[in-house]
Amino acid sequence: MYSPAIIAEAVVNGMLTGAVYALVALGLTLIYGVLHIINFAHGALLTCAMFAVWGLGALGVGPYVAIVPLVPGFFALGYALQRFVIGPASRGRDGNVLLVTLGLAIAIQNGLLVLFHADTRSLDAGDAFEVVAVGPMLLSQPRLIGFAVAVAVAVLLWALLALTDTGRAIRAVAREDLGARLVGIDVRHVFAVTFGLGCACLAVAAGLLMPSYYVNPRVGEAFVLIAFTIVVLGGMGSVPGAAIGGLAVGVVESLSGLFLGDSLGQIGVFLIFILVLLLRPAGLFGARA
Amino acid sequence: MRGWPILAVLAALAAVPAVTSDNIALNFMVGALIVALAAQGWNLLGGFGGQLSFGHAAFYGTGAYVTALLQQHGVNAWAGAALGVAAGALVGAVIGFLSFRAGLRGSYFALVTLAFAEVLRILANAAPFTGGAAGLLVRLDVRAANFQFASRVTFFYVALGCVAAALLLTWSIGRSRFGAQLAAVRENEEAARALGIDAFATKLRAITLSAAITAAAGVLYVQYYLYIDAGLAYGTGVSVAALLAPVIGGVGTVLGPVVGAVALEGLGHLTRLVAGPVPGVDQVLFGLMLVAAIAFVPGGLVGRRA
């Protein structure tokens, strides 16, 4: 049995990682809440963003600075994907959306494989192994920064949805898209903006992950399944649910890694995922479907 | 659907060894037939039943692993193969029972099947008796009694026999009462219930049969290559291949999975010839074709035009 201090450190570290997971999940749940589609390409787009951070790093741009140009870049990418590819190709049928985003995921992931090969790369960031002592615990500095920025972005996103006209339009479309159309909202534009916002979240998450993580063309697969778990746990389309779900999944992953070891440790997240889907598919915070 | 196009496709496939005895060509055809069989399984549930699974690797991998493991413990290969198919069907029945009982449909069903396959992949990768990450080898002992053949042509005909049996099965299901119930559940589950159809039992039957067919493909894989590991058995690539072929060839049609599998494998082979040994090139093309197929050819190559 481990001492309470080790377990406490694992819990806190799990929460720090979980905050970045929550950011990935936030994008996914936003897209689900408004467009009512599951974006299977989310993980591949995250991988893309991580390669972009890595590429900018090779040019001497630090990962946190890289977020600044990548956020508008990924917003535009997401906007274009929804407006010109996913929307027209799927003609509003759920099964089609699933398959189209799956096709995009395969194409993007393997496109990265062709360009960068299967090698695993990481940044030689100066602060990767810096630790900060908080009480008796030693916490990794990049993860602390990641936690703080992820919380800030979540608050910003909430403010955008709650306080601006664009946010009001997004909420109107999420509630009732036909009604929104009747009062003059351009629904296709709002769909694309929402998809863009979801992708912008990924750009931030990539900048926060890269200092302490690595990237290869398949890295997004692991994240997207974690993000699905968080979204399902928190309730599809629920923003606070994604935040709390993210922290919870981070802790579970950290603890199951501690108790079950690295290779079997990944199983904890999937078991929660399956149990939540089977027992309470609307999630812990979502409305009953 | 009339029977003659099915017979024509089968006859064309059966004639391949007469046209060429080239090892590369036969190897390619066996690979395509294994994918076709896995895809026929997916099509029964996803095409005829409308339940999109993203985790058919769970059944394929179980068929492959059970066959290989039983042989390691001295069980005859043919008995092992039969038990492998049965184990795959059992996994299908369990996953189906849990998911359909919970009322999961659409995206939720796709996600839960994906998660089940991933759990099995992690277990197979970590458990000591599956050989872990190193995988499992089937002992080379070329005898027909061992489900190993000296000639590729023999194996080709065994695989073709399985594909033909699956064609016959889906063709007869399409014309049966069960097929009509399955179509009713796919089109509108509430309406089907109102007509007195037991939707749960219908879907459970479909996923069990579907899993058995896909497990048979896994069995063929392990007997042909005599090797399996967690990624080859339970990887997402398997699940994707099983759904891609019917979507390209024609979802919910009898011939779609076979036509789609041969077309996709052929295209992949050509791409690798043209682009050289660059990993991933063929998959990029598959991904784009999936998007293009949904956008421009929604019924698939042999499907009815909407």
Coordinates of C-alpha atoms in Angstrom, one line a residue:
Chain A
M1 CA 0.0 0.0 0.0
Y2 CA 1.2 3.5 -0.8
S3 CA 1.6 6.2 1.8
P4 CA -1.1 8.9 1.9
A5 CA 1.5 11.5 0.7
I6 CA 2.1 9.6 -2.5
I7 CA -1.6 9.1 -3.1
A8 CA -2.3 12.8 -2.4
E9 CA 0.5 13.8 -4.9
A10 CA -1.0 11.4 -7.5
V11 CA -4.5 13.0 -7.0
V12 CA -3.2 16.5 -7.4
N13 CA -1.1 15.6 -10.4
G14 CA -4.1 13.9 -11.9
M15 CA -6.1 17.1 -11.4
L16 CA -3.5 19.2 -13.1
T17 CA -3.4 16.8 -16.2
G18 CA -7.2 16.6 -16.0
A19 CA -7.6 20.4 -16.5
V20 CA -5.9 20.1 -19.9
Y21 CA -8.0 17.0 -20.7
A22 CA -11.0 19.1 -19.7
L23 CA -10.0 21.7 -22.3
V24 CA -9.9 19.1 -25.0
A25 CA -13.3 17.8 -23.8
L26 CA -14.7 21.4 -23.7
G27 CA -14.2 21.7 -27.4
L28 CA -15.9 18.3 -28.0
T29 CA -18.9 19.0 -25.7
L30 CA -19.4 22.5 -27.2
I31 CA -19.6 21.0 -30.7
Y32 CA -22.0 18.3 -29.4
G33 CA -24.1 20.7 -27.5
V34 CA -24.8 22.9 -30.5
L35 CA -24.4 20.7 -33.6
H36 CA -25.5 17.5 -31.8
I37 CA -22.7 15.6 -33.6
I38 CA -19.8 13.6 -32.3
N39 CA -16.6 14.9 -33.8
F40 CA -14.4 11.8 -34.3
A41 CA -11.7 14.0 -35.9
H42 CA -11.2 15.9 -32.6
G43 CA -8.1 13.7 -31.6
A44 CA -6.5 14.0 -35.1
L45 CA -7.0 17.8 -35.0
L46 CA -5.3 17.9 -31.5
T47 CA -2.4 15.9 -33.0
C48 CA -2.2 18.5 -35.8
A49 CA -2.1 21.3 -33.2
M50 CA 0.6 19.5 -31.3
F51 CA 2.7 19.1 -34.4
A52 CA 2.2 22.8 -35.1
V53 CA 3.4 23.7 -31.6
W54 CA 6.4 21.4 -32.2
G55 CA 7.1 22.9 -35.6
L56 CA 7.0 26.5 -34.2
G57 CA 9.3 25.3 -31.4
A58 CA 11.8 24.2 -34.0
L59 CA 11.7 27.7 -35.3
G60 CA 12.5 29.1 -31.8
V61 CA 8.9 30.0 -30.8
G62 CA 8.1 28.8 -27.2
P63 CA 5.0 26.6 -26.7
Y64 CA 3.1 29.2 -24.8
V65 CA 3.8 31.9 -27.4
A66 CA 2.8 29.5 -30.1
I67 CA -0.7 29.4 -28.7
V68 CA -1.3 33.1 -29.8
P69 CA -1.1 32.5 -33.6
L70 CA -2.5 28.9 -33.4
V71 CA -5.8 29.9 -31.8
P72 CA -7.1 32.0 -34.7
G73 CA -5.5 29.5 -37.1
F74 CA -7.4 26.6 -35.7
F75 CA -10.5 28.6 -35.4
A76 CA -10.4 29.2 -39.1
L77 CA -9.5 25.6 -39.8
G78 CA -12.5 24.4 -37.8
Y79 CA -14.8 26.9 -39.3
A80 CA -13.8 25.8 -42.8
L81 CA -14.1 22.1 -42.1
Q82 CA -17.6 22.4 -40.8
R83 CA -18.8 24.9 -43.3
F84 CA -17.3 23.3 -46.4
V85 CA -16.7 19.6 -45.7
I86 CA -18.6 18.1 -42.8
G87 CA -21.9 20.1 -43.2
P88 CA -22.4 19.6 -46.9
A89 CA -21.1 16.0 -47.0
S90 CA -23.3 14.7 -44.3
R91 CA -26.5 16.4 -45.2
G92 CA -27.7 16.5 -41.6
R93 CA -27.8 12.7 -41.0
D94 CA -26.2 11.6 -37.7
G95 CA -24.7 8.4 -39.1
N96 CA -23.1 10.3 -42.0
V97 CA -21.5 12.8 -39.6
L98 CA -20.0 10.0 -37.6
L99 CA -18.5 8.5 -40.8
V100 CA -17.4 11.8 -42.3
T101 CA -15.5 12.8 -39.2
L102 CA -14.1 9.3 -38.9
G103 CA -12.8 9.6 -42.5
L104 CA -11.3 13.0 -41.7
A105 CA -9.6 11.6 -38.6
I106 CA -8.1 8.7 -40.7
A107 CA -6.9 11.1 -43.4
I108 CA -5.4 13.7 -41.0
Q109 CA -3.7 11.2 -38.8
N110 CA -2.1 9.3 -41.7
G111 CA -1.3 12.5 -43.5
L112 CA 0.8 13.4 -40.4
L113 CA 2.3 9.9 -40.5
V114 CA 3.3 10.4 -44.1
L115 CA 4.8 13.9 -43.4
F116 CA 6.5 13.2 -40.0
H117 CA 6.8 9.3 -39.9
A118 CA 6.0 7.4 -36.7
D119 CA 8.8 9.0 -34.7
T120 CA 8.0 10.4 -31.3
R121 CA 9.1 14.0 -30.9
S122 CA 9.2 16.4 -27.9
L123 CA 10.2 20.0 -27.3
D124 CA 13.5 20.7 -25.6
A125 CA 11.7 23.3 -23.4
G126 CA 13.7 24.6 -20.6
D127 CA 11.0 24.2 -17.9
A128 CA 9.9 20.6 -18.7
F129 CA 11.5 19.2 -15.5
E130 CA 11.1 22.2 -13.2
V131 CA 9.1 21.5 -10.1
V132 CA 7.4 23.8 -7.7
A133 CA 7.1 22.8 -4.0
V134 CA 3.5 23.2 -2.7
G135 CA 3.5 22.2 0.9
P136 CA 4.9 18.6 1.1
M137 CA 4.2 18.0 -2.6
L138 CA 6.5 18.6 -5.6
L139 CA 4.4 19.6 -8.6
S140 CA 5.6 19.9 -12.2
Q141 CA 5.7 23.5 -13.4
P142 CA 4.4 23.0 -16.9
R143 CA 1.4 21.2 -15.5
L144 CA 0.7 24.0 -13.0
I145 CA 0.8 26.5 -15.9
G146 CA -1.4 24.2 -17.9
F147 CA -3.9 24.1 -15.1
A148 CA -4.0 27.9 -14.7
V149 CA -4.4 28.6 -18.4
A150 CA -7.0 25.8 -18.9
V151 CA -9.1 27.4 -16.1
A152 CA -8.7 30.8 -17.6
V153 CA -9.8 29.6 -21.0
A154 CA -12.8 27.8 -19.6
V155 CA -13.9 31.1 -17.8
L156 CA -13.3 33.0 -21.0
L157 CA -15.4 30.6 -23.0
W158 CA -18.2 30.7 -20.4
A159 CA -18.1 34.6 -20.6
L160 CA -18.2 34.4 -24.4
L161 CA -21.3 32.2 -24.3
A162 CA -23.0 34.0 -21.5
L163 CA -22.3 37.7 -22.3
T164 CA -21.8 38.3 -26.1
D165 CA -24.3 38.4 -28.9
T166 CA -22.4 35.5 -30.7
G167 CA -22.7 33.5 -27.5
R168 CA -26.4 34.2 -27.3
A169 CA -26.8 33.1 -31.0
I170 CA -24.9 29.9 -30.2
R171 CA -27.1 29.2 -27.2
A172 CA -30.2 29.9 -29.3
V173 CA -29.1 27.5 -32.0
A174 CA -28.2 24.8 -29.4
R175 CA -31.7 25.1 -27.8
E176 CA -33.8 25.1 -31.0
D177 CA -32.2 25.7 -34.4
L178 CA -35.4 26.1 -36.3
G179 CA -36.5 28.8 -33.9
A180 CA -33.1 30.5 -34.2
R181 CA -33.4 30.4 -38.0
L182 CA -36.9 32.1 -37.7
V183 CA -35.5 35.1 -35.8
G184 CA -32.8 35.6 -38.4
I185 CA -29.8 33.8 -37.1
D186 CA -27.6 32.2 -39.8
V187 CA -27.5 28.7 -38.4
R188 CA -24.8 27.4 -40.8
H189 CA -22.6 30.2 -39.7
V190 CA -23.2 29.5 -36.0
F191 CA -22.5 25.8 -36.5
A192 CA -19.2 26.7 -38.2
V193 CA -18.3 29.2 -35.5
T194 CA -19.0 26.7 -32.8
F195 CA -16.8 24.1 -34.6
G196 CA -14.1 26.7 -34.9
L197 CA -14.3 27.5 -31.1
G198 CA -14.0 23.8 -30.4
C199 CA -10.8 23.6 -32.6
A200 CA -9.4 26.8 -31.0
C201 CA -9.6 25.0 -27.6
L202 CA -7.4 22.3 -29.1
A203 CA -4.8 24.8 -30.1
V204 CA -4.6 26.1 -26.5
A205 CA -4.5 22.5 -25.2
A206 CA -1.7 21.6 -27.6
G207 CA 0.4 24.5 -26.4
L208 CA -0.1 23.5 -22.8
L209 CA 0.6 19.8 -23.4
M210 CA 3.7 20.0 -25.4
P211 CA 6.1 21.2 -22.7
S212 CA 5.6 18.0 -20.7
Y213 CA 4.3 15.6 -23.4
Y214 CA 5.4 14.2 -26.7
V215 CA 3.8 14.1 -30.1
N216 CA 3.6 11.4 -32.7
P217 CA 0.9 10.9 -35.4
R218 CA -1.2 8.6 -33.1
V219 CA -1.0 10.6 -29.9
G220 CA -4.5 12.1 -30.5
E221 CA -6.1 8.6 -30.4
A222 CA -5.4 8.3 -26.7
F223 CA -6.6 11.9 -26.0
V224 CA -9.8 11.6 -28.0
L225 CA -11.0 8.5 -26.1
I226 CA -10.2 10.3 -22.8
A227 CA -12.1 13.3 -24.1
F228 CA -15.1 11.2 -25.1
T229 CA -15.1 9.7 -21.6
I230 CA -15.1 13.1 -20.0
V231 CA -17.9 14.4 -22.2
V232 CA -20.0 11.4 -21.5
L233 CA -19.3 11.5 -17.8
G234 CA -20.1 15.2 -17.6
G235 CA -23.1 14.9 -19.9
M236 CA -23.0 15.6 -23.6
G237 CA -23.1 19.3 -24.2
S238 CA -22.6 20.4 -20.6
V239 CA -19.7 22.8 -20.2
P240 CA -19.4 22.6 -16.3
G241 CA -19.8 18.8 -16.8
A242 CA -16.8 18.7 -19.0
A243 CA -14.7 20.7 -16.5
I244 CA -15.6 18.5 -13.6
G245 CA -15.4 15.3 -15.7
G246 CA -11.9 16.3 -16.9
L247 CA -10.6 16.7 -13.4
A248 CA -12.2 13.4 -12.3
V249 CA -10.8 11.5 -15.3
G250 CA -7.3 12.9 -14.7
V251 CA -7.4 11.7 -11.1
V252 CA -8.7 8.2 -12.1
E253 CA -6.0 7.9 -14.7
S254 CA -3.3 9.0 -12.3
L255 CA -4.5 6.6 -9.5
S256 CA -5.0 3.6 -11.8
G257 CA -1.5 4.2 -13.3
L258 CA -0.2 4.2 -9.7
F259 CA -2.0 1.0 -8.6
L260 CA -2.1 -1.0 -11.9
G261 CA 1.1 0.0 -13.6
D262 CA 1.6 1.8 -16.9
S263 CA 0.2 -0.7 -19.5
L264 CA -2.8 -1.9 -17.6
G265 CA -3.4 1.6 -16.1
Q266 CA -5.1 2.9 -19.2
I267 CA -7.9 0.5 -18.7
G268 CA -9.4 2.5 -15.8
V269 CA -10.6 5.3 -18.0
F270 CA -12.3 2.9 -20.5
L271 CA -14.0 1.0 -17.8
I272 CA -15.5 4.2 -16.4
F273 CA -16.5 5.2 -19.9
I274 CA -18.3 1.9 -20.5
L275 CA -20.0 2.0 -17.1
V276 CA -21.2 5.5 -17.5
L277 CA -22.6 4.8 -21.0
L278 CA -24.3 1.7 -19.8
L279 CA -25.7 3.0 -16.5
R280 CA -26.3 6.7 -17.0
P281 CA -25.8 7.6 -20.7
A282 CA -27.0 11.2 -20.1
G283 CA -24.0 11.7 -17.9
L284 CA -23.8 12.8 -14.3
F285 CA -24.8 16.4 -15.0
G286 CA -26.6 16.2 -18.3
A287 CA -30.4 16.3 -18.8
R288 CA -32.1 12.9 -19.1
A289 CA -32.2 12.1 -22.8
Chain B
M1 CA -32.1 -9.0 -54.9
R2 CA -31.8 -11.7 -57.6
G3 CA -29.1 -14.3 -57.1
W4 CA -27.2 -14.2 -60.3
P5 CA -24.9 -11.2 -59.6
I6 CA -23.8 -13.0 -56.4
L7 CA -23.0 -16.1 -58.4
A8 CA -21.2 -14.0 -61.0
V9 CA -19.0 -12.4 -58.4
L10 CA -18.2 -15.7 -56.8
A11 CA -17.4 -17.3 -60.1
A12 CA -15.1 -14.4 -61.0
L13 CA -13.3 -14.8 -57.7
A14 CA -13.1 -18.6 -58.0
A15 CA -11.4 -18.2 -61.4
V16 CA -8.5 -16.0 -60.0
P17 CA -6.1 -19.0 -59.3
A18 CA -6.8 -20.3 -62.9
V19 CA -5.7 -16.9 -64.3
T20 CA -2.6 -16.4 -62.1
S21 CA -0.5 -18.5 -59.9
D22 CA 1.6 -15.5 -58.9
N23 CA 2.2 -15.5 -55.1
I24 CA 1.8 -11.8 -54.7
A25 CA -1.6 -11.8 -56.5
L26 CA -2.9 -14.8 -54.4
N27 CA -1.6 -13.2 -51.2
F28 CA -3.4 -10.0 -52.1
M29 CA -6.6 -11.9 -52.8
V30 CA -6.5 -13.9 -49.5
G31 CA -6.0 -10.5 -47.7
A32 CA -8.9 -9.0 -49.5
L33 CA -11.2 -12.0 -48.8
I34 CA -10.3 -11.8 -45.0
V35 CA -11.3 -8.1 -45.0
A36 CA -14.4 -8.9 -47.0
L37 CA -15.5 -11.5 -44.5
A38 CA -14.9 -9.1 -41.5
A39 CA -16.9 -6.5 -43.5
Q40 CA -19.7 -8.8 -44.2
G41 CA -20.1 -9.3 -40.5
W42 CA -20.1 -5.5 -39.9
N43 CA -22.7 -5.1 -42.7
L44 CA -25.2 -7.4 -41.1
L45 CA -25.4 -5.3 -38.0
G46 CA -24.4 -1.9 -39.4
G47 CA -26.0 -2.1 -42.9
F48 CA -29.1 -4.4 -42.4
G49 CA -29.6 -3.4 -38.7
G50 CA -28.5 0.2 -38.8
Q51 CA -26.4 -0.1 -35.7
L52 CA -23.1 1.5 -36.6
S53 CA -20.3 -0.3 -34.7
F54 CA -16.8 1.3 -34.4
G55 CA -15.5 -1.8 -32.5
H56 CA -15.8 -4.9 -34.7
A57 CA -12.1 -5.5 -33.8
A58 CA -13.5 -6.9 -30.5
F59 CA -15.0 -9.9 -32.4
Y60 CA -12.2 -10.3 -35.0
G61 CA -9.5 -10.2 -32.3
T62 CA -11.3 -12.7 -30.1
G63 CA -11.7 -15.2 -32.9
A64 CA -8.0 -14.9 -33.7
Y65 CA -6.7 -15.1 -30.1
V66 CA -9.0 -17.9 -29.0
T67 CA -7.9 -20.0 -32.1
A68 CA -4.2 -19.4 -31.5
L69 CA -4.4 -19.9 -27.7
L70 CA -6.3 -23.2 -27.9
Q71 CA -3.8 -24.6 -30.4
Q72 CA -1.0 -23.7 -28.0
H73 CA -2.8 -25.8 -25.4
G74 CA -2.9 -28.8 -27.8
V75 CA -6.5 -28.4 -29.2
N76 CA -6.9 -29.3 -32.8
A77 CA -6.8 -26.3 -35.1
W78 CA -10.3 -26.9 -36.7
A79 CA -11.9 -27.3 -33.2
G80 CA -10.0 -24.2 -32.1
A81 CA -11.3 -22.3 -35.1
A82 CA -14.9 -23.4 -34.4
L83 CA -14.5 -22.3 -30.7
G84 CA -12.9 -19.1 -31.9
V85 CA -16.0 -18.2 -33.9
A86 CA -18.2 -19.2 -31.0
A87 CA -16.1 -17.1 -28.6
G88 CA -16.5 -14.1 -31.0
A89 CA -20.2 -14.6 -31.1
L90 CA -20.4 -14.8 -27.3
V91 CA -18.4 -11.5 -27.0
G92 CA -20.9 -10.0 -29.5
A93 CA -23.9 -11.3 -27.5
V94 CA -22.5 -9.9 -24.3
I95 CA -21.6 -6.4 -25.7
G96 CA -25.0 -6.4 -27.5
F97 CA -26.9 -7.4 -24.4
L98 CA -25.3 -4.7 -22.3
S99 CA -25.5 -1.9 -24.9
F100 CA -29.0 -2.6 -26.2
R101 CA -30.4 -3.2 -22.8
A102 CA -29.0 0.3 -21.8
G103 CA -30.8 1.6 -24.9
L104 CA -27.6 2.9 -26.6
R105 CA -28.1 3.9 -30.2
G106 CA -26.4 6.0 -32.9
S107 CA -23.3 7.8 -31.7
Y108 CA -23.5 6.3 -28.2
F109 CA -23.5 2.7 -29.6
A110 CA -20.5 3.6 -31.8
L111 CA -18.6 4.9 -28.8
V112 CA -19.3 2.0 -26.5
T113 CA -18.3 -0.6 -29.1
L114 CA -15.0 1.4 -29.7
A115 CA -14.4 1.4 -25.9
F116 CA -15.0 -2.4 -25.6
A117 CA -12.5 -3.1 -28.4
E118 CA -10.0 -0.8 -26.7
V119 CA -10.4 -2.6 -23.3
L120 CA -9.8 -5.9 -25.0
R121 CA -6.7 -4.5 -26.8
I122 CA -5.2 -3.3 -23.5
L123 CA -6.0 -6.6 -21.8
A124 CA -4.4 -8.6 -24.6
N125 CA -1.4 -6.4 -24.6
A126 CA -0.9 -6.7 -20.8
A127 CA -2.1 -10.2 -19.9
P128 CA 0.7 -12.8 -19.6
F129 CA -1.1 -15.7 -21.3
T130 CA -1.6 -13.8 -24.6
G131 CA 2.1 -13.3 -25.0
G132 CA 1.7 -9.6 -24.1
A133 CA 3.2 -7.1 -26.6
A134 CA 5.3 -9.8 -28.2
G135 CA 2.2 -11.5 -29.6
L136 CA 1.4 -15.2 -30.2
L137 CA 2.9 -17.6 -32.8
V138 CA 1.0 -20.6 -34.1
R139 CA 3.4 -23.5 -34.5
L140 CA 4.2 -24.2 -38.1
D141 CA 3.0 -27.7 -38.9
V142 CA 1.7 -27.8 -42.5
R143 CA -1.1 -30.4 -42.6
A144 CA -4.7 -30.0 -43.6
A145 CA -5.7 -31.5 -40.3
N146 CA -4.0 -28.5 -38.7
F147 CA -5.8 -25.9 -40.9
Q148 CA -2.4 -25.2 -42.6
F149 CA -1.9 -25.8 -46.3
A150 CA 1.1 -26.3 -48.4
S151 CA -0.5 -24.3 -51.2
R152 CA -1.8 -20.8 -51.1
V153 CA -4.5 -21.8 -53.6
T154 CA -6.0 -24.2 -51.1
F155 CA -6.2 -21.4 -48.5
F156 CA -7.6 -19.1 -51.0
Y157 CA -10.5 -21.5 -51.7
V158 CA -11.1 -22.0 -47.9
A159 CA -11.4 -18.2 -47.5
L160 CA -13.6 -18.0 -50.6
G161 CA -15.8 -20.7 -49.1
C162 CA -16.2 -18.7 -46.0
V163 CA -17.1 -15.5 -47.9
A164 CA -19.6 -17.5 -50.1
A165 CA -21.2 -18.9 -46.9
A166 CA -21.5 -15.4 -45.5
L167 CA -23.0 -14.2 -48.8
L168 CA -25.5 -17.0 -48.7
L169 CA -26.4 -16.2 -45.1
T170 CA -26.9 -12.4 -45.7
W171 CA -28.8 -13.1 -48.9
S172 CA -31.2 -15.4 -47.2
I173 CA -31.5 -13.1 -44.2
G174 CA -32.5 -10.3 -46.6
R175 CA -35.4 -12.4 -47.8
S176 CA -36.4 -13.7 -44.4
R177 CA -38.8 -12.6 -41.7
F178 CA -35.8 -11.8 -39.5
G179 CA -34.4 -9.5 -42.3
A180 CA -37.7 -7.6 -42.5
Q181 CA -37.8 -7.1 -38.7
L182 CA -34.2 -5.9 -38.8
A183 CA -35.0 -3.4 -41.6
A184 CA -38.0 -2.2 -39.6
V185 CA -35.9 -1.6 -36.5
R186 CA -33.3 0.2 -38.6
E187 CA -35.8 2.5 -40.2
N188 CA -37.9 3.4 -37.1
E189 CA -37.4 1.5 -33.9
E190 CA -40.6 2.9 -32.2
A191 CA -42.7 2.1 -35.2
A192 CA -41.3 -1.4 -35.3
R193 CA -42.1 -1.9 -31.6
A194 CA -45.6 -0.7 -32.2
L195 CA -46.0 -3.4 -34.8
G196 CA -45.1 -6.0 -32.1
I197 CA -41.4 -6.5 -33.1
D198 CA -39.1 -7.3 -30.2
A199 CA -36.5 -4.8 -31.2
F200 CA -34.1 -5.9 -28.4
A201 CA -34.2 -9.5 -29.4
T202 CA -33.8 -8.6 -33.1
K203 CA -30.7 -6.4 -32.5
L204 CA -29.2 -9.0 -30.2
R205 CA -29.6 -11.7 -32.8
A206 CA -28.0 -9.5 -35.4
I207 CA -25.0 -8.5 -33.3
T208 CA -24.4 -12.2 -32.4
L209 CA -24.4 -13.4 -36.0
S210 CA -22.4 -10.3 -37.1
A211 CA -19.8 -11.0 -34.4
A212 CA -19.6 -14.7 -35.5
I213 CA -18.9 -13.8 -39.1
T214 CA -16.2 -11.2 -38.2
A215 CA -14.7 -13.6 -35.7
A216 CA -14.3 -16.1 -38.6
A217 CA -12.3 -13.5 -40.4
G218 CA -10.0 -13.2 -37.4
V219 CA -9.6 -17.0 -37.4
L220 CA -8.6 -17.0 -41.1
Y221 CA -6.1 -14.3 -40.4
V222 CA -4.3 -16.1 -37.6
Q223 CA -4.3 -19.4 -39.6
Y224 CA -2.9 -17.7 -42.7
Y225 CA -0.2 -15.6 -41.1
L226 CA 0.3 -17.9 -38.0
Y227 CA 0.9 -14.8 -35.8
I228 CA -1.3 -12.4 -33.9
D229 CA -0.6 -9.5 -31.5
A230 CA -2.9 -7.0 -29.7
G231 CA -2.7 -4.3 -32.4
L232 CA -3.4 -6.7 -35.3
A233 CA -6.3 -8.3 -33.4
Y234 CA -8.0 -5.5 -31.6
G235 CA -6.6 -2.3 -33.1
T236 CA -8.9 0.4 -34.4
G237 CA -7.5 -0.3 -37.9
V238 CA -9.4 -3.6 -37.9
S239 CA -12.7 -1.9 -36.9
V240 CA -12.2 0.8 -39.5
A241 CA -11.5 -1.7 -42.3
A242 CA -14.6 -3.7 -41.4
L243 CA -16.8 -0.6 -41.8
L244 CA -15.0 1.1 -44.7
A245 CA -15.6 -1.8 -47.2
P246 CA -19.4 -1.8 -46.8
V247 CA -19.6 2.0 -46.8
I248 CA -17.6 2.2 -50.1
G249 CA -19.2 -1.0 -51.6
G250 CA -22.8 -0.4 -50.5
V251 CA -24.2 -0.4 -47.0
G252 CA -26.9 -2.9 -46.4
T253 CA -26.4 -4.7 -49.7
V254 CA -25.4 -8.4 -50.0
L255 CA -22.5 -7.8 -52.3
G256 CA -21.3 -4.4 -51.0
P257 CA -18.7 -5.6 -48.5
V258 CA -17.0 -7.9 -51.0
V259 CA -16.9 -5.4 -53.8
G260 CA -15.8 -2.7 -51.4
A261 CA -13.1 -4.9 -49.8
V262 CA -11.6 -5.9 -53.2
A263 CA -11.8 -2.3 -54.4
L264 CA -10.2 -0.8 -51.3
E265 CA -7.5 -3.5 -51.0
G266 CA -6.7 -3.0 -54.7
L267 CA -6.5 0.7 -54.3
G268 CA -4.3 0.4 -51.2
H269 CA -2.0 -2.0 -53.1
L270 CA -1.8 0.3 -56.1
T271 CA -1.0 3.3 -53.9
R272 CA 1.8 1.5 -52.2
L273 CA 3.2 0.5 -55.6
V274 CA 3.1 4.1 -56.8
A275 CA 4.1 5.9 -53.7
G276 CA 6.6 3.4 -52.5
P277 CA 7.0 2.2 -48.9
V278 CA 5.6 5.3 -47.3
P279 CA 3.5 4.2 -44.3
G280 CA 0.1 5.8 -44.1
V281 CA -0.3 6.9 -47.8
D282 CA -3.0 4.3 -48.5
Q283 CA -4.8 5.2 -45.3
V284 CA -5.0 8.9 -46.2
L285 CA -6.7 7.9 -49.4
F286 CA -9.1 5.6 -47.5
G287 CA -10.0 8.4 -45.2
L288 CA -10.7 10.8 -48.1
M289 CA -12.6 8.1 -49.9
L290 CA -14.8 7.6 -46.9
V291 CA -15.7 11.4 -46.9
A292 CA -16.2 11.4 -50.6
A293 CA -18.3 8.3 -50.6
I294 CA -20.7 9.8 -48.1
A295 CA -20.8 13.1 -50.0
F296 CA -21.2 11.8 -53.5
V297 CA -22.0 8.1 -53.6
P298 CA -24.2 7.6 -50.5
G299 CA -25.5 4.2 -51.6
G300 CA -22.0 2.8 -52.3
L301 CA -20.7 1.2 -55.5
V302 CA -23.4 -1.5 -55.8
G303 CA -26.2 0.3 -53.8
R304 CA -29.3 1.8 -55.2
R305 CA -29.0 5.5 -56.0
A306 CA -31.1 7.6 -53.7

